[in-house]
Amino acid sequence: MTIVSEGNRPGSGEELGALPLHFIWIVDCSNSMNTQSRIQALNFAIEECLPHIRQIVDDQVGVKVFMRALRFSDGVKWHVEEPTDVQEFRWEPLVADGVTEMGRAFKELAKVLHTDKMPRRGLPPVLVLVSDGEPTDEWEGPLKDLLALPWAMKAVKIAIGIGNADMQVLQKFLGNNEAKPLRSDNAKDLVSKIKWAATSIRVASQPKTGEGAGATATTAPQLPPPPVDIPADPGDFVWGDDDQSGHASPDSHVF
Amino acid sequence: MSIRSGLCEWSAVACSRRGASHIRNDLPNQDSAQVSLLDRGNSAIAAVADGHGSSRSFRSHVGSAFAVDTAIAVCAEFLADFEGATATEVKSAGDQFLFARIWHSWRQRVQDHFAAEPFTAEELSALEARDGQDACEKAMRPEQLFVAYGATLLLTAMTPQFMICIQHGDGTIAFIGDDSEDVTFVVPVAREAVLAVNETASICDDDAPRKATFRFVSFANGMPACVMLSTDGYWNSFKNPEDSFPRVVREYAALLRQSELALISARLPGWLDDVSRQGVGDDTSAAFIWRAASPLAVPTDLQSQYASDGSVSASDPPASHPNAEDQTKRNDPPRRRRWFM
């Protein structure tokens, strides 16, 4: 029989801890992101939102946010590979060059969101995809495989299209018709939308609700309404004004 | 205080504590926990419920209190009506009707509460600020009423002959035998399942009776020494709950059988607070039913239950409980038949 002291809490020898929440930035670093200071604006926006995220996490007792970042252009590469406590996370500016191999990004994401790689217990992950173009590789199959994963199904997914990004692809990433990708056409607006994306942590850590009457089956938490579009300040770039085809400029190597 | 030896005497205690996160954000405890001793301790019922606490379930603290209260009252009626029935009858009726009856009663209580206290402007504007106008408009629809009060529900009843358990939503009901170290969970945690910890079935769901798990355990071959019910704030607070929680149950079982009720009553609130603070910060509730090592250790003419702030209250069985009714009514067949209507 287990000998237990009446003074000790039963189970005091067992390890307690906060719930992990994994937050992953998935960022388009194709050459077109060099146009009109888009990549600079994105770097600034992510840096700006970090204190905001840390404050949200401070307000949530019992939740620990681990952040990482995946970049894609010619191939895919982890910008921050190790899930890092957001309190210690530092953003190194991204550099843009290459094409838009979004399909490879989906494949890489699928590896890390596989049940074997994720914690046994945790809050739904948050995935934020930012792109200004359309994929230049096969993306539909990898996306389908990604969205079939349990953790991807439960994830809070946000997609932000910069300029004339292919919004249909971003809509497919979101995986359901109720959520819509956001479009941003200037730096100031992007900061606002990235900050809103960061507040999805609150949603991901929100307690459960029953479905009630007439609800459709959804497995991801619902986000609050996004912020209204903010017009560019006079003199600032308006992304998408340079395009004549209605699509983002084709990416090309810089030689 | 009278002590008597009988076929079986159960002790029971429940405690529900506001989580560290809710204290920080000035939110109420949305869990509830309650126990009831019947027939001078020969039967015991325990229930815990976890109100959802999301922005849409802004009255879930009320919903969870209704859930445990209704569950215990309906279960007590069921035990009284089926006293002397065969195991097959109890199992069949319990499986088919017990949770459904609890669910209907809960919905009635919610409707009565809403009729007396409609949603306030403050509640609705808080919802709109958090989730937008659409969410606010949706909450006003009659068919969405129950979402505001949504909660999980776990229930266990012990008699000298059997145990019945109902689990609806997350949380754990675990029991352990006299000489065994094995802990059995009423709803086993599937190791391959993805645990997004903020998802659960709810008593507010329209199809809630279809999602409830009912278990009947006959004591023909022995009875459990202890059963522990807890809301998911407890389980989730461990880094490796599948390994840790069975050890927690064993340690509680050993402690309860060695210690006096007053000691457990005094310590339990602090223990639950400790788990919440070091763990996930959620409201944390636990209820126990156990057989004392010696009948002399068990007071049998008191019911003890915790209020949601963790204080202890002890009272005589309320007159409304079936065990206060005329004994001659208990084996009346029409009383059983009404469960099948």
Coordinates of C-alpha atoms in Angstrom, one line a residue:
Chain A
M1 CA 0.0 0.0 0.0
T2 CA 1.2 3.5 -0.8
I3 CA 2.4 5.3 2.3
V4 CA 1.1 8.9 2.2
S5 CA 1.8 11.5 4.7
E6 CA -1.3 13.4 5.8
G7 CA 0.6 16.7 5.4
N8 CA 1.5 16.2 1.8
R9 CA -0.8 16.8 -1.1
P10 CA -1.5 13.5 -2.8
G11 CA 0.5 13.4 -6.0
S12 CA 3.0 16.0 -4.7
G13 CA 5.8 13.9 -6.3
E14 CA 4.3 14.3 -9.7
E15 CA 5.3 17.1 -12.1
L16 CA 2.8 19.9 -12.7
G17 CA 3.0 22.5 -15.5
A18 CA 1.4 25.0 -17.8
L19 CA -0.3 24.0 -21.0
P20 CA 1.8 24.4 -24.1
L21 CA 0.5 26.4 -27.1
H22 CA 2.5 26.3 -30.3
F23 CA 2.5 29.4 -32.5
I24 CA 4.1 29.1 -36.0
W25 CA 4.7 31.9 -38.4
I26 CA 4.8 30.7 -42.1
V27 CA 6.2 33.5 -44.2
D28 CA 6.6 34.0 -47.9
C29 CA 10.2 35.2 -48.6
S30 CA 9.9 35.2 -52.3
N31 CA 11.6 38.0 -54.4
S32 CA 8.4 40.0 -54.8
M33 CA 8.5 40.6 -51.0
N34 CA 11.3 43.0 -51.7
T35 CA 8.9 45.2 -53.7
Q36 CA 7.8 48.3 -52.0
S37 CA 9.4 47.4 -48.7
R38 CA 7.0 44.5 -48.0
I39 CA 9.5 42.3 -46.2
Q40 CA 10.7 45.2 -44.1
A41 CA 7.1 46.0 -43.2
L42 CA 6.5 42.4 -42.2
N43 CA 9.6 42.2 -40.1
F44 CA 8.5 45.4 -38.3
A45 CA 5.0 44.2 -37.8
I46 CA 6.1 40.9 -36.2
E47 CA 8.6 42.7 -33.9
E48 CA 5.9 45.1 -32.9
C49 CA 3.4 42.4 -32.0
L50 CA 5.8 40.5 -29.7
P51 CA 5.4 42.6 -26.6
H52 CA 1.6 42.4 -27.2
I53 CA 1.8 38.6 -27.3
R54 CA 3.9 38.5 -24.1
Q55 CA 1.3 40.6 -22.3
I56 CA -1.5 38.3 -23.5
V57 CA 0.5 35.3 -22.2
D58 CA 1.2 37.0 -18.9
D59 CA -2.6 37.5 -18.4
Q60 CA -3.2 33.8 -19.0
V61 CA -2.2 31.8 -16.0
G62 CA -1.3 28.2 -16.9
V63 CA -0.5 28.7 -20.6
K64 CA 3.0 28.7 -22.1
V65 CA 3.4 29.9 -25.7
F66 CA 6.2 28.4 -27.8
M67 CA 6.9 30.3 -31.0
R68 CA 8.8 29.4 -34.2
A69 CA 9.0 30.6 -37.8
L70 CA 9.2 28.9 -41.2
R71 CA 10.2 30.8 -44.3
F72 CA 9.6 29.6 -47.9
S73 CA 10.9 30.8 -51.2
D74 CA 13.3 28.6 -53.1
G75 CA 12.5 25.6 -50.9
V76 CA 11.7 25.9 -47.2
K77 CA 13.9 26.7 -44.2
W78 CA 13.2 27.2 -40.5
H79 CA 13.9 30.8 -39.5
V80 CA 13.5 29.7 -35.9
E81 CA 13.3 26.0 -35.7
E82 CA 13.2 25.3 -32.0
P83 CA 9.9 26.0 -30.3
T84 CA 10.9 29.0 -28.2
D85 CA 9.2 30.4 -25.1
V86 CA 7.7 33.6 -26.4
Q87 CA 9.1 35.4 -23.4
E88 CA 12.6 34.7 -24.8
F89 CA 11.7 34.8 -28.5
R90 CA 13.6 37.3 -30.6
W91 CA 12.8 38.2 -34.2
E92 CA 15.7 38.3 -36.6
P93 CA 14.7 40.2 -39.8
L94 CA 13.9 38.0 -42.7
V95 CA 15.5 38.5 -46.1
A96 CA 13.5 37.8 -49.4
D97 CA 14.8 36.1 -52.5
G98 CA 13.5 33.4 -54.8
V99 CA 10.2 31.9 -55.8
T100 CA 7.2 30.9 -53.8
E101 CA 7.4 27.2 -52.9
M102 CA 4.4 27.2 -50.5
G103 CA 3.7 23.5 -51.2
R104 CA 7.0 22.6 -49.5
A105 CA 6.1 24.8 -46.6
F106 CA 2.9 22.8 -46.2
K107 CA 4.9 19.6 -46.3
E108 CA 7.3 20.8 -43.6
L109 CA 4.5 22.0 -41.4
A110 CA 2.8 18.6 -41.7
K111 CA 6.0 17.0 -40.3
V112 CA 6.0 19.1 -37.2
L113 CA 2.3 19.0 -36.6
H114 CA 2.2 15.2 -36.8
T115 CA 0.8 13.7 -33.5
D116 CA 4.2 12.1 -32.8
K117 CA 6.0 15.5 -32.8
M118 CA 3.4 17.5 -30.8
P119 CA 2.8 17.3 -27.1
R120 CA 0.3 14.7 -25.8
R121 CA -1.8 17.4 -24.2
G122 CA -1.9 21.0 -25.4
L123 CA -4.0 23.9 -26.6
P124 CA -4.7 24.2 -30.3
P125 CA -1.7 25.5 -32.2
V126 CA -1.8 28.9 -34.0
L127 CA -0.6 29.0 -37.6
V128 CA -0.2 32.4 -39.3
L129 CA 0.5 32.3 -43.0
V130 CA 1.6 35.5 -44.8
S131 CA 2.1 35.6 -48.5
D132 CA 2.1 38.1 -51.4
G133 CA 1.9 35.8 -54.3
E134 CA 0.8 32.4 -55.6
P135 CA 2.6 29.1 -55.1
T136 CA 5.1 28.2 -57.8
D137 CA 5.2 24.5 -56.8
E138 CA 2.6 21.8 -56.3
W139 CA 0.7 22.9 -53.2
E140 CA -2.8 21.3 -53.3
G141 CA -1.7 17.8 -52.4
P142 CA 0.6 18.9 -49.5
L143 CA -2.1 21.2 -48.2
K144 CA -4.6 18.4 -48.2
D145 CA -2.2 16.2 -46.3
L146 CA -1.5 18.9 -43.8
L147 CA -5.2 19.7 -43.2
A148 CA -5.9 16.0 -42.6
L149 CA -3.7 16.0 -39.5
P150 CA -5.6 16.2 -36.2
W151 CA -3.5 19.1 -34.8
A152 CA -3.9 21.0 -38.1
M153 CA -7.7 20.5 -38.0
K154 CA -7.9 21.9 -34.5
A155 CA -5.4 24.7 -35.1
V156 CA -6.4 28.4 -35.2
K157 CA -5.4 29.3 -38.7
I158 CA -4.9 32.8 -40.0
A159 CA -3.9 33.9 -43.5
I160 CA -2.8 37.4 -44.5
G161 CA -2.4 38.2 -48.2
I162 CA -0.2 41.1 -49.0
G163 CA -1.0 43.2 -52.1
N164 CA -2.4 41.0 -54.9
A165 CA -1.8 37.7 -53.2
D166 CA -3.7 34.7 -54.4
M167 CA -6.5 34.8 -51.9
Q168 CA -8.1 31.5 -53.1
V169 CA -5.0 29.6 -52.0
L170 CA -5.1 31.4 -48.6
Q171 CA -8.8 30.5 -48.3
K172 CA -8.0 26.9 -48.9
F173 CA -5.3 27.0 -46.2
L174 CA -8.0 28.2 -43.7
G175 CA -9.9 25.0 -44.5
N176 CA -13.4 26.3 -43.9
N177 CA -15.6 28.9 -45.5
E178 CA -16.5 30.7 -42.3
A179 CA -13.1 32.2 -41.8
K180 CA -11.7 34.6 -44.5
P181 CA -8.1 35.4 -45.3
L182 CA -7.2 39.1 -44.6
R183 CA -5.7 41.3 -47.2
S184 CA -3.3 44.1 -46.4
D185 CA -2.1 46.7 -48.8
N186 CA 0.2 48.9 -46.7
A187 CA 2.6 48.8 -43.8
K188 CA 0.4 50.4 -41.2
D189 CA -2.5 48.1 -41.9
L190 CA -0.2 45.1 -41.8
V191 CA 0.9 46.0 -38.3
S192 CA -2.8 46.1 -37.2
K193 CA -3.5 42.7 -38.8
I194 CA -0.5 41.0 -37.5
K195 CA -1.4 42.2 -34.0
W196 CA -4.9 40.9 -34.4
A197 CA -3.4 37.6 -35.6
A198 CA -1.4 37.5 -32.4
T199 CA -4.5 37.8 -30.2
S200 CA -5.6 34.5 -31.6
I201 CA -3.6 33.1 -28.7
R202 CA -6.5 34.1 -26.5
V203 CA -8.9 32.2 -28.7
A204 CA -6.7 29.1 -28.8
S205 CA -6.5 29.1 -25.0
Q206 CA -10.2 29.9 -24.5
P207 CA -12.2 27.4 -22.6
K208 CA -14.4 24.9 -24.4
T209 CA -18.0 25.5 -25.4
G210 CA -20.8 23.2 -26.2
E211 CA -22.2 23.4 -29.7
G212 CA -25.8 24.2 -28.8
A213 CA -28.6 24.0 -31.2
G214 CA -28.1 23.9 -35.0
A215 CA -24.3 24.2 -34.9
T216 CA -22.2 22.8 -37.7
A217 CA -19.3 20.7 -36.9
T218 CA -16.2 22.8 -36.5
T219 CA -13.0 21.7 -34.9
A220 CA -11.1 24.9 -34.7
P221 CA -12.0 27.8 -32.3
Q222 CA -13.7 30.8 -33.9
L223 CA -11.8 34.1 -34.1
P224 CA -13.3 37.4 -33.2
P225 CA -14.0 39.9 -36.1
P226 CA -10.8 41.1 -37.8
P227 CA -9.8 44.8 -37.6
V228 CA -11.0 47.2 -40.3
D229 CA -8.6 48.1 -43.1
I230 CA -6.4 51.0 -42.3
P231 CA -5.5 53.2 -45.3
A232 CA -1.9 54.0 -46.0
D233 CA -0.4 57.2 -44.8
P234 CA 0.3 59.8 -47.5
G235 CA 3.5 58.9 -49.3
D236 CA 3.5 55.3 -48.1
F237 CA 3.5 52.4 -50.5
V238 CA 0.1 50.8 -51.4
W239 CA 0.9 47.2 -52.2
G240 CA -0.7 45.9 -55.4
D241 CA -0.7 49.3 -57.2
D242 CA 2.3 48.2 -59.3
D243 CA 0.6 45.1 -60.6
Q244 CA -1.1 45.3 -64.0
S245 CA -2.4 41.7 -64.3
G246 CA -4.2 41.6 -61.0
H247 CA -1.8 39.0 -59.8
A248 CA 1.4 39.5 -57.8
S249 CA 4.5 40.0 -60.0
P250 CA 6.1 36.7 -61.0
D251 CA 9.0 35.9 -58.8
S252 CA 12.4 35.4 -60.3
H253 CA 15.9 34.8 -59.1
V254 CA 18.1 37.8 -58.5
F255 CA 21.3 37.3 -60.3
Chain B
M1 CA -23.9 11.6 16.3
S2 CA -24.8 8.0 15.9
I3 CA -22.6 5.3 14.6
R4 CA -24.0 2.2 13.2
S5 CA -22.6 -0.7 11.3
G6 CA -24.5 -1.8 8.3
L7 CA -24.0 -3.6 5.1
C8 CA -21.8 -0.9 3.8
E9 CA -21.0 2.6 4.9
W10 CA -19.7 5.2 2.6
S11 CA -18.0 8.5 3.3
A12 CA -18.0 11.3 0.8
V13 CA -16.5 14.7 0.4
A14 CA -16.4 17.3 -2.4
C15 CA -14.5 20.4 -3.0
S16 CA -14.4 23.0 -5.8
R17 CA -11.9 25.8 -6.0
R18 CA -11.6 28.8 -8.2
G19 CA -8.6 28.5 -10.5
A20 CA -5.5 30.8 -10.4
S21 CA -6.4 32.1 -13.8
H22 CA -9.9 33.0 -12.8
I23 CA -8.6 34.7 -9.7
R24 CA -6.2 36.7 -11.8
N25 CA -9.0 37.7 -14.3
D26 CA -11.7 38.3 -11.7
L27 CA -13.9 35.5 -13.0
P28 CA -16.1 33.3 -10.8
N29 CA -15.4 29.6 -10.1
Q30 CA -17.2 27.9 -13.0
D31 CA -16.9 24.4 -11.5
S32 CA -19.2 22.8 -9.0
A33 CA -18.9 19.7 -6.8
Q34 CA -21.4 18.1 -4.5
V35 CA -21.9 14.9 -2.5
S36 CA -24.9 13.3 -0.8
L37 CA -25.1 10.4 1.7
L38 CA -28.4 8.5 1.6
D39 CA -29.8 5.8 3.8
R40 CA -27.5 6.6 6.7
G41 CA -24.4 6.2 4.5
N42 CA -25.4 3.0 2.8
S43 CA -25.5 4.9 -0.4
A44 CA -23.6 7.9 -1.6
I45 CA -23.7 10.1 -4.7
A46 CA -21.1 12.4 -5.9
A47 CA -21.2 14.9 -8.8
V48 CA -18.8 17.4 -10.4
A49 CA -19.4 19.8 -13.3
D50 CA -17.2 22.1 -15.2
G51 CA -18.8 25.2 -16.7
H52 CA -17.3 26.1 -20.0
G53 CA -16.3 29.6 -19.2
S54 CA -16.0 30.7 -22.8
S55 CA -17.4 34.1 -23.8
R56 CA -20.5 32.4 -25.2
S57 CA -21.1 30.4 -22.0
F58 CA -21.2 33.4 -19.7
R59 CA -23.6 31.8 -17.2
S60 CA -21.7 28.5 -17.0
H61 CA -21.1 28.9 -13.3
V62 CA -24.8 28.8 -12.9
G63 CA -25.1 25.9 -15.3
S64 CA -22.6 23.8 -13.5
A65 CA -24.3 24.4 -10.1
F66 CA -27.6 23.3 -11.7
A67 CA -25.9 20.3 -13.2
V68 CA -24.6 18.8 -10.0
D69 CA -27.6 19.7 -8.0
T70 CA -30.0 18.2 -10.5
A71 CA -27.8 15.1 -11.1
I72 CA -27.8 14.3 -7.4
A73 CA -31.5 14.9 -6.9
V74 CA -32.5 12.8 -9.9
C75 CA -30.0 10.1 -9.1
A76 CA -31.3 9.9 -5.5
E77 CA -34.9 9.4 -6.9
F78 CA -33.6 6.7 -9.2
L79 CA -31.9 4.8 -6.4
A80 CA -35.0 5.0 -4.2
D81 CA -37.3 3.9 -7.0
F82 CA -35.1 1.0 -8.0
E83 CA -34.3 -0.2 -4.5
G84 CA -34.7 -4.0 -4.5
A85 CA -34.7 -4.2 -8.3
T86 CA -32.5 -6.7 -10.1
A87 CA -29.1 -5.6 -11.5
T88 CA -30.5 -6.0 -15.0
E89 CA -33.3 -3.7 -14.3
V90 CA -31.1 -1.1 -12.7
K91 CA -28.5 -1.3 -15.5
S92 CA -31.1 -1.1 -18.2
A93 CA -33.1 1.7 -16.8
G94 CA -30.0 3.7 -15.8
D95 CA -28.4 3.3 -19.2
Q96 CA -31.6 4.4 -21.1
F97 CA -33.1 7.0 -18.9
L98 CA -31.0 8.3 -16.0
F99 CA -28.9 10.9 -17.9
A100 CA -31.8 11.8 -20.1
R101 CA -33.9 12.6 -17.1
I102 CA -31.1 14.6 -15.6
W103 CA -30.6 16.5 -18.8
H104 CA -34.3 17.3 -19.1
S105 CA -34.4 18.5 -15.5
W106 CA -31.3 20.6 -16.1
R107 CA -32.8 22.2 -19.2
Q108 CA -36.0 23.0 -17.3
R109 CA -34.0 24.7 -14.5
V110 CA -32.1 26.7 -17.1
Q111 CA -35.3 27.9 -18.7
D112 CA -36.8 28.8 -15.4
H113 CA -33.7 30.7 -14.4
F114 CA -33.7 32.6 -17.7
A115 CA -37.4 33.4 -17.4
A116 CA -36.7 34.9 -14.0
E117 CA -33.4 36.5 -15.0
P118 CA -33.1 37.3 -18.7
F119 CA -29.7 38.1 -20.2
T120 CA -28.6 41.6 -19.0
A121 CA -27.3 44.4 -21.1
E122 CA -24.0 44.0 -19.4
E123 CA -23.7 40.3 -20.3
L124 CA -24.6 40.9 -23.9
S125 CA -22.3 43.9 -24.4
A126 CA -19.4 41.9 -22.9
L127 CA -20.1 39.1 -25.4
E128 CA -20.3 41.6 -28.3
A129 CA -17.1 43.2 -27.3
R130 CA -15.3 39.9 -27.2
D131 CA -16.9 38.0 -30.2
G132 CA -18.7 40.6 -32.3
Q133 CA -22.3 41.5 -33.0
D134 CA -23.0 38.2 -34.8
A135 CA -22.2 36.2 -31.6
C136 CA -24.4 38.5 -29.6
E137 CA -27.3 38.1 -31.9
K138 CA -26.9 34.4 -32.0
A139 CA -26.9 34.2 -28.2
M140 CA -30.4 35.8 -28.2
R141 CA -31.9 33.0 -30.3
P142 CA -34.1 30.7 -28.1
E143 CA -32.3 27.6 -29.4
Q144 CA -29.0 29.0 -28.2
L145 CA -30.1 29.6 -24.6
F146 CA -28.5 26.5 -23.2
V147 CA -25.1 27.4 -24.5
A148 CA -24.8 30.3 -22.1
Y149 CA -25.1 27.7 -19.2
G150 CA -23.1 24.9 -20.7
A151 CA -21.1 22.5 -18.5
T152 CA -19.8 19.0 -18.4
L153 CA -21.1 16.5 -15.8
L154 CA -19.6 13.6 -14.0
L155 CA -21.7 11.5 -11.6
T156 CA -21.2 8.4 -9.4
A157 CA -23.5 6.6 -7.1
M158 CA -22.5 3.9 -4.7
T159 CA -24.9 1.5 -3.0
P160 CA -24.1 -1.8 -1.1
Q161 CA -24.7 -3.7 -4.3
F162 CA -23.5 -1.7 -7.2
M163 CA -21.9 1.5 -8.6
I164 CA -23.3 3.5 -11.4
C165 CA -21.3 6.2 -13.2
I166 CA -22.2 8.8 -15.8
Q167 CA -19.6 10.8 -17.6
H168 CA -20.6 13.6 -20.0
G169 CA -17.7 15.7 -21.2
D170 CA -14.1 15.8 -20.0
G171 CA -12.8 15.2 -16.5
T172 CA -12.2 11.8 -14.9
I173 CA -14.0 9.2 -12.8
A174 CA -11.4 6.8 -11.4
F175 CA -11.8 4.0 -8.9
I176 CA -9.5 1.6 -7.1
G177 CA -10.2 -1.7 -5.3
D178 CA -9.2 -2.7 -1.8
D179 CA -6.1 -4.7 -2.4
S180 CA -5.3 -3.6 -5.9
E181 CA -3.0 -0.8 -7.0
D182 CA -4.8 -0.8 -10.4
V183 CA -6.8 2.4 -11.1
T184 CA -9.7 2.1 -13.5
F185 CA -11.0 5.0 -15.4
V186 CA -14.7 5.0 -16.4
V187 CA -13.8 6.6 -19.7
P188 CA -10.3 5.4 -20.5
V189 CA -8.1 8.1 -22.0
A190 CA -7.2 7.0 -25.5
R191 CA -3.5 7.2 -26.0
E192 CA -3.8 7.9 -29.7
A193 CA -6.3 10.7 -29.3
V194 CA -5.2 14.2 -29.9
L195 CA -5.8 16.2 -26.8
A196 CA -6.8 19.7 -27.6
V197 CA -7.6 20.3 -24.0
N198 CA -10.2 22.9 -24.5
E199 CA -12.7 20.7 -26.3
T200 CA -15.5 18.7 -24.7
A201 CA -19.1 17.5 -25.0
S202 CA -21.6 19.6 -23.1
I203 CA -24.9 19.2 -21.3
C204 CA -26.1 22.1 -23.4
D205 CA -25.8 20.0 -26.6
D206 CA -29.1 19.1 -28.2
D207 CA -27.9 15.5 -28.5
A208 CA -26.3 15.4 -25.1
P209 CA -28.0 12.1 -24.0
R210 CA -26.3 10.4 -27.0
K211 CA -22.9 11.5 -25.8
A212 CA -23.1 10.4 -22.2
T213 CA -21.2 7.3 -21.0
F214 CA -23.0 5.1 -18.5
R215 CA -21.3 2.4 -16.5
F216 CA -22.9 -0.1 -14.2
V217 CA -20.6 -2.2 -11.9
S218 CA -22.0 -4.9 -9.8
F219 CA -20.3 -5.6 -6.5
A220 CA -20.9 -9.4 -6.7
N221 CA -17.2 -9.9 -6.8
G222 CA -16.0 -7.1 -4.6
M223 CA -16.4 -3.4 -4.3
P224 CA -14.1 -0.5 -4.9
A225 CA -12.4 1.1 -2.0
C226 CA -12.5 4.6 -3.4
V227 CA -13.8 6.5 -6.3
M228 CA -12.5 10.0 -7.3
L229 CA -14.3 12.4 -9.6
S230 CA -12.5 15.4 -10.9
T231 CA -12.8 18.2 -13.4
D232 CA -10.2 18.4 -16.2
G233 CA -8.3 21.2 -14.4
Y234 CA -6.9 18.6 -12.2
W235 CA -5.8 16.1 -14.9
N236 CA -4.5 18.8 -17.3
S237 CA -2.2 20.3 -14.6
F238 CA 0.1 17.3 -14.8
K239 CA 2.8 17.2 -17.4
N240 CA 2.3 13.5 -17.9
P241 CA -1.2 12.9 -16.7
E242 CA -1.5 9.3 -17.9
D243 CA 1.4 8.3 -15.7
S244 CA 0.8 10.8 -12.8
F245 CA -2.9 10.7 -12.3
P246 CA -3.3 7.0 -11.3
R247 CA -0.6 7.6 -8.6
V248 CA -2.6 10.6 -7.4
V249 CA -5.8 8.4 -7.1
R250 CA -3.9 5.7 -5.2
E251 CA -2.5 8.2 -2.8
Y252 CA -5.9 9.8 -2.2
A253 CA -7.4 6.4 -1.6
A254 CA -4.8 5.5 0.9
L255 CA -5.1 8.8 2.7
L256 CA -8.9 8.8 2.8
R257 CA -9.0 5.3 4.4
Q258 CA -6.5 6.2 7.0
S259 CA -7.7 9.7 7.9
E260 CA -10.7 11.4 9.5
L261 CA -13.1 13.3 7.4
A262 CA -12.4 16.5 9.3
L263 CA -8.7 16.3 8.3
I264 CA -9.4 15.7 4.6
S265 CA -12.0 18.5 4.7
A266 CA -9.5 20.9 6.1
R267 CA -6.7 20.1 3.7
L268 CA -8.5 19.5 0.4
P269 CA -9.1 23.2 -0.5
G270 CA -5.4 24.0 -0.2
W271 CA -4.4 21.0 -2.2
L272 CA -6.6 21.9 -5.1
D273 CA -5.3 25.5 -5.0
D274 CA -1.8 24.2 -5.1
V275 CA -2.5 22.1 -8.2
S276 CA -4.2 25.0 -10.0
R277 CA -1.3 27.5 -9.2
Q278 CA 1.4 25.2 -10.3
G279 CA -0.5 23.7 -13.2
V280 CA -2.9 25.2 -15.8
G281 CA -4.6 27.7 -13.6
D282 CA -8.1 26.2 -14.2
D283 CA -10.9 25.8 -11.7
T284 CA -10.2 22.5 -10.0
S285 CA -12.8 20.3 -8.3
A286 CA -12.7 16.8 -6.8
A287 CA -15.2 14.6 -5.1
F288 CA -14.6 11.3 -3.4
I289 CA -16.6 8.4 -2.1
W290 CA -14.8 5.8 -0.1
R291 CA -15.3 3.0 2.4
A292 CA -13.5 3.8 5.7
A293 CA -11.1 1.2 7.0
S294 CA -13.1 1.0 10.1
P295 CA -16.9 1.8 10.3
L296 CA -16.1 3.5 13.7
A297 CA -14.4 6.3 11.8
V298 CA -17.5 7.2 9.8
P299 CA -20.1 9.6 11.0
T300 CA -23.3 8.4 9.5
D301 CA -26.0 10.9 10.2
L302 CA -24.4 13.9 8.5
Q303 CA -24.2 14.9 4.9
S304 CA -21.2 17.0 4.2
Q305 CA -20.7 19.1 1.1
Y306 CA -18.5 21.9 0.1
A307 CA -19.7 25.2 -1.2
S308 CA -17.9 26.5 -4.3
D309 CA -15.5 28.5 -2.2
G310 CA -14.2 25.4 -0.5
S311 CA -15.9 25.9 2.9
V312 CA -17.4 22.9 4.5
S313 CA -21.0 22.7 5.4
A314 CA -22.7 19.7 7.1
S315 CA -26.4 19.3 7.3
D316 CA -29.0 16.7 7.9
P317 CA -30.6 15.1 4.9
P318 CA -33.0 17.6 3.4
A319 CA -36.7 16.7 3.5
S320 CA -36.9 16.8 -0.2
H321 CA -34.6 13.8 -0.6
P322 CA -36.3 10.5 -1.3
N323 CA -34.7 8.9 1.7
A324 CA -36.9 11.1 3.8
E325 CA -40.0 9.7 2.2
D326 CA -42.2 7.0 3.5
Q327 CA -40.4 3.6 3.3
T328 CA -43.6 1.9 2.0
K329 CA -43.4 3.9 -1.3
R330 CA -40.0 2.7 -2.3
N331 CA -40.8 -0.6 -3.8
D332 CA -43.9 0.7 -5.6
P333 CA -43.7 -0.6 -9.2
P334 CA -45.4 2.5 -10.7
R335 CA -42.5 4.5 -9.4
R336 CA -40.2 2.4 -11.5
R337 CA -42.5 2.4 -14.5
R338 CA -42.5 6.2 -14.7
W339 CA -38.8 6.1 -15.7
F340 CA -39.8 4.2 -18.8
M341 CA -42.4 6.8 -19.9

